[in-house]
Amino acid sequence: METVGWTSILPPILAIGLALKTRDVFVSLSTFIWLGWTILSGWNPAAGLVAGVSTLFAAVTEPGNAKTLAFSALIGGIITLTQASGGVHGFVQWAESRRGGMNRRRVNLAAVAVSMVLFIESNFGLLVSGSVMRPLADRAEVSREKLAYLLDSTCAPKQLLIPINAWGAYVVALLAAEGLPRANAVLVTSLPLNFYAIVALVLAAG
């Protein structure tokens, strides 16, 4: 297998540096792709640009990726509509009117609760939970990083522990493809053994 040696670490180093400097994910990832293909093209920047763009279009037009992008765009539209109609603002006002208000501890627990309620699909749960909880987190001075950790640490694990979703159907299909009888029962009985998901939820709620 042909390798490029130590130069393979240059694209990720540059991408991380740009992300920290510019705080722009698109610029950082685009540069990462361009530099990677430039190295593979014998350090020809023009060839690297052409190869990078071709790879990007190939990835976007791949049926599975295209469906994911379309799904994310639809969710983004729903979130934007909810924000524009005042739904998020109304939720923030309702939460702050509760007895005792919303301090950091309550905002953290509310983020976990909102994420747990949206268990149908992980990406949907992440996007909606983030848009709903961000204003509350900002007012309670909960860092964006802490909020992202709480949501990410609940959205994925809950999909494993509440198998009434696409993930559960996917796992059942895999078990059935292996010839296991009563695949549904196997999935349910294995839930208490999913230690990662359980520990992640406990840490997030704690």
CSV table of C-alpha atoms in Angstrom, one decimal:
chain,number,residue,atom,x,y,z
A,1,MET,CA,0.0,0.0,0.0
A,2,GLU,CA,1.4,3.4,-1.0
A,3,THR,CA,1.8,5.8,1.9
A,4,VAL,CA,2.8,9.5,2.2
A,5,GLY,CA,4.7,9.0,5.5
A,6,TRP,CA,4.7,11.7,8.2
A,7,THR,CA,3.1,14.3,5.9
A,8,SER,CA,-0.2,12.5,6.5
A,9,ILE,CA,-0.5,14.4,9.9
A,10,LEU,CA,-0.3,17.8,8.2
A,11,PRO,CA,-3.9,18.1,7.0
A,12,PRO,CA,-5.5,17.4,10.5
A,13,ILE,CA,-2.9,19.7,12.2
A,14,LEU,CA,-3.8,22.5,9.8
A,15,ALA,CA,-7.5,21.9,10.1
A,16,ILE,CA,-7.4,21.9,13.9
A,17,GLY,CA,-5.3,25.1,13.9
A,18,LEU,CA,-7.6,26.8,11.5
A,19,ALA,CA,-10.7,25.8,13.5
A,20,LEU,CA,-9.2,27.2,16.7
A,21,LYS,CA,-8.1,30.4,14.9
A,22,THR,CA,-11.0,31.1,12.7
A,23,ARG,CA,-13.8,29.2,14.5
A,24,ASP,CA,-15.1,28.3,11.0
A,25,VAL,CA,-15.7,24.6,10.5
A,26,PHE,CA,-16.3,24.9,6.8
A,27,VAL,CA,-13.0,26.7,6.1
A,28,SER,CA,-11.1,24.3,8.3
A,29,LEU,CA,-12.6,21.1,6.7
A,30,SER,CA,-12.3,22.5,3.2
A,31,THR,CA,-8.6,23.2,3.7
A,32,PHE,CA,-8.2,19.8,5.3
A,33,ILE,CA,-9.6,18.1,2.1
A,34,TRP,CA,-7.6,20.3,-0.2
A,35,LEU,CA,-4.3,19.7,1.5
A,36,GLY,CA,-4.9,16.0,1.8
A,37,TRP,CA,-5.5,15.6,-1.9
A,38,THR,CA,-2.7,18.0,-2.7
A,39,ILE,CA,-0.3,15.7,-0.9
A,40,LEU,CA,-1.7,12.6,-2.6
A,41,SER,CA,-1.4,14.5,-6.0
A,42,GLY,CA,2.3,15.0,-5.6
A,43,TRP,CA,2.0,18.4,-4.0
A,44,ASN,CA,0.2,19.8,-7.0
A,45,PRO,CA,-2.3,22.3,-5.5
A,46,ALA,CA,-4.4,22.6,-8.7
A,47,ALA,CA,-4.7,18.8,-8.9
A,48,GLY,CA,-5.5,18.7,-5.2
A,49,LEU,CA,-8.3,21.2,-5.6
A,50,VAL,CA,-9.8,19.3,-8.5
A,51,ALA,CA,-9.6,16.0,-6.7
A,52,GLY,CA,-11.0,17.5,-3.5
A,53,VAL,CA,-14.0,19.0,-5.3
A,54,SER,CA,-14.7,15.8,-7.2
A,55,THR,CA,-14.6,13.8,-3.9
A,56,LEU,CA,-16.9,16.3,-2.3
A,57,PHE,CA,-19.5,16.1,-5.1
A,58,ALA,CA,-19.2,12.3,-5.1
A,59,ALA,CA,-19.9,12.2,-1.3
A,60,VAL,CA,-22.8,14.6,-1.5
A,61,THR,CA,-24.5,12.8,-4.4
A,62,GLU,CA,-24.2,9.3,-2.8
A,63,PRO,CA,-27.8,8.2,-2.0
A,64,GLY,CA,-27.3,7.6,1.7
A,65,ASN,CA,-25.4,10.9,2.2
A,66,ALA,CA,-28.0,12.8,0.1
A,67,LYS,CA,-30.8,11.5,2.3
A,68,THR,CA,-29.0,12.5,5.4
A,69,LEU,CA,-28.4,16.0,4.1
A,70,ALA,CA,-32.0,16.4,3.0
A,71,PHE,CA,-33.2,15.1,6.4
A,72,SER,CA,-31.0,17.6,8.2
A,73,ALA,CA,-32.1,20.4,6.0
A,74,LEU,CA,-35.8,19.6,6.7
A,75,ILE,CA,-35.1,19.6,10.5
A,76,GLY,CA,-33.3,22.9,10.1
A,77,GLY,CA,-36.4,24.3,8.4
A,78,ILE,CA,-38.6,23.1,11.2
A,79,ILE,CA,-36.3,24.6,13.8
A,80,THR,CA,-36.2,27.9,12.0
A,81,LEU,CA,-40.0,28.0,11.7
A,82,THR,CA,-40.3,27.2,15.4
A,83,GLN,CA,-38.0,30.0,16.4
A,84,ALA,CA,-39.6,32.5,14.0
A,85,SER,CA,-43.1,31.7,15.3
A,86,GLY,CA,-42.0,32.3,18.9
A,87,GLY,CA,-42.1,28.7,20.1
A,88,VAL,CA,-38.6,28.7,21.5
A,89,HIS,CA,-39.1,32.1,23.2
A,90,GLY,CA,-42.4,30.9,24.7
A,91,PHE,CA,-40.7,27.8,26.1
A,92,VAL,CA,-37.9,29.9,27.6
A,93,GLN,CA,-40.5,32.2,29.3
A,94,TRP,CA,-42.4,29.2,30.6
A,95,ALA,CA,-39.3,27.6,32.0
A,96,GLU,CA,-38.2,30.8,33.7
A,97,SER,CA,-41.7,31.3,35.2
A,98,ARG,CA,-41.5,28.0,37.1
A,99,ARG,CA,-41.0,28.2,40.8
A,100,GLY,CA,-37.4,29.0,41.7
A,101,GLY,CA,-36.5,30.0,38.1
A,102,MET,CA,-33.8,28.3,36.1
A,103,ASN,CA,-30.4,28.1,37.7
A,104,ARG,CA,-27.4,26.2,36.2
A,105,ARG,CA,-28.4,22.9,37.8
A,106,ARG,CA,-32.0,23.1,36.6
A,107,VAL,CA,-30.9,24.0,33.1
A,108,ASN,CA,-28.5,21.0,33.0
A,109,LEU,CA,-31.3,18.7,34.1
A,110,ALA,CA,-33.8,20.3,31.7
A,111,ALA,CA,-31.3,19.7,28.8
A,112,VAL,CA,-31.1,16.0,29.7
A,113,ALA,CA,-34.9,15.8,30.1
A,114,VAL,CA,-35.6,17.5,26.7
A,115,SER,CA,-33.1,15.2,25.0
A,116,MET,CA,-34.6,12.1,26.6
A,117,VAL,CA,-38.1,13.0,25.4
A,118,LEU,CA,-36.9,13.3,21.8
A,119,PHE,CA,-35.9,9.6,21.4
A,120,ILE,CA,-37.2,8.9,17.9
A,121,GLU,CA,-34.0,9.8,16.0
A,122,SER,CA,-30.6,10.9,17.4
A,123,ASN,CA,-29.9,13.7,14.9
A,124,PHE,CA,-33.4,15.1,15.3
A,125,GLY,CA,-33.0,15.0,19.1
A,126,LEU,CA,-29.6,16.8,18.9
A,127,LEU,CA,-30.7,19.6,16.7
A,128,VAL,CA,-34.0,20.3,18.3
A,129,SER,CA,-32.7,20.0,21.9
A,130,GLY,CA,-29.8,22.3,21.1
A,131,SER,CA,-32.1,25.0,19.6
A,132,VAL,CA,-34.5,24.8,22.5
A,133,MET,CA,-32.0,24.7,25.3
A,134,ARG,CA,-29.4,27.2,24.0
A,135,PRO,CA,-31.3,30.4,25.1
A,136,LEU,CA,-31.9,29.0,28.6
A,137,ALA,CA,-28.3,27.9,28.8
A,138,ASP,CA,-27.1,31.3,27.8
A,139,ARG,CA,-29.2,33.0,30.4
A,140,ALA,CA,-28.1,30.6,33.2
A,141,GLU,CA,-24.5,31.1,32.1
A,142,VAL,CA,-24.1,27.4,31.2
A,143,SER,CA,-21.3,27.2,28.7
A,144,ARG,CA,-22.1,26.0,25.1
A,145,GLU,CA,-19.5,23.3,25.6
A,146,LYS,CA,-21.3,22.0,28.7
A,147,LEU,CA,-24.6,22.0,26.9
A,148,ALA,CA,-23.1,20.2,23.9
A,149,TYR,CA,-21.7,17.5,26.2
A,150,LEU,CA,-25.0,17.0,28.0
A,151,LEU,CA,-27.0,16.7,24.8
A,152,ASP,CA,-24.5,14.5,23.0
A,153,SER,CA,-24.1,12.2,26.1
A,154,THR,CA,-27.9,11.6,26.2
A,155,CYS,CA,-29.0,11.7,22.5
A,156,ALA,CA,-26.9,8.7,21.4
A,157,PRO,CA,-27.1,6.5,24.6
A,158,LYS,CA,-30.9,6.9,24.9
A,159,GLN,CA,-31.3,5.6,21.4
A,160,LEU,CA,-29.7,2.3,22.6
A,161,LEU,CA,-31.8,2.1,25.8
A,162,ILE,CA,-35.1,3.1,24.2
A,163,PRO,CA,-35.2,0.8,21.2
A,164,ILE,CA,-38.5,2.2,19.8
A,165,ASN,CA,-36.7,4.0,17.0
A,166,ALA,CA,-34.8,3.4,13.8
A,167,TRP,CA,-31.7,2.2,15.8
A,168,GLY,CA,-33.7,-0.5,17.5
A,169,ALA,CA,-35.1,-1.7,14.2
A,170,TYR,CA,-31.6,-1.7,12.6
A,171,VAL,CA,-30.2,-3.8,15.5
A,172,VAL,CA,-33.1,-6.3,15.3
A,173,ALA,CA,-32.5,-6.6,11.5
A,174,LEU,CA,-28.8,-7.4,12.1
A,175,LEU,CA,-29.7,-10.0,14.7
A,176,ALA,CA,-32.3,-11.6,12.4
A,177,ALA,CA,-29.8,-11.6,9.6
A,178,GLU,CA,-27.5,-13.7,11.8
A,179,GLY,CA,-30.2,-16.2,12.2
A,180,LEU,CA,-31.0,-15.6,15.9
A,181,PRO,CA,-34.5,-16.6,16.8
A,182,ARG,CA,-36.6,-14.0,18.7
A,183,ALA,CA,-34.4,-11.1,17.7
A,184,ASN,CA,-36.7,-8.6,19.5
A,185,ALA,CA,-36.3,-10.5,22.8
A,186,VAL,CA,-32.6,-10.7,22.5
A,187,LEU,CA,-32.4,-6.9,22.0
A,188,VAL,CA,-34.6,-6.2,25.0
A,189,THR,CA,-32.7,-8.6,27.3
A,190,SER,CA,-29.4,-7.1,26.3
A,191,LEU,CA,-30.3,-3.5,27.3
A,192,PRO,CA,-29.1,-3.8,30.9
A,193,LEU,CA,-25.7,-4.9,29.6
A,194,ASN,CA,-25.2,-1.7,27.6
A,195,PHE,CA,-22.9,-0.2,30.2
A,196,TYR,CA,-21.6,2.7,28.0
A,197,ALA,CA,-25.1,4.1,27.5
A,198,ILE,CA,-26.1,3.7,31.2
A,199,VAL,CA,-22.9,5.2,32.5
A,200,ALA,CA,-23.1,8.1,30.0
A,201,LEU,CA,-26.6,9.0,31.1
A,202,VAL,CA,-25.7,8.7,34.8
A,203,LEU,CA,-22.8,11.1,34.3
A,204,ALA,CA,-24.8,13.5,32.3
A,205,ALA,CA,-27.7,13.6,34.9
A,206,GLY,CA,-25.2,13.8,37.8
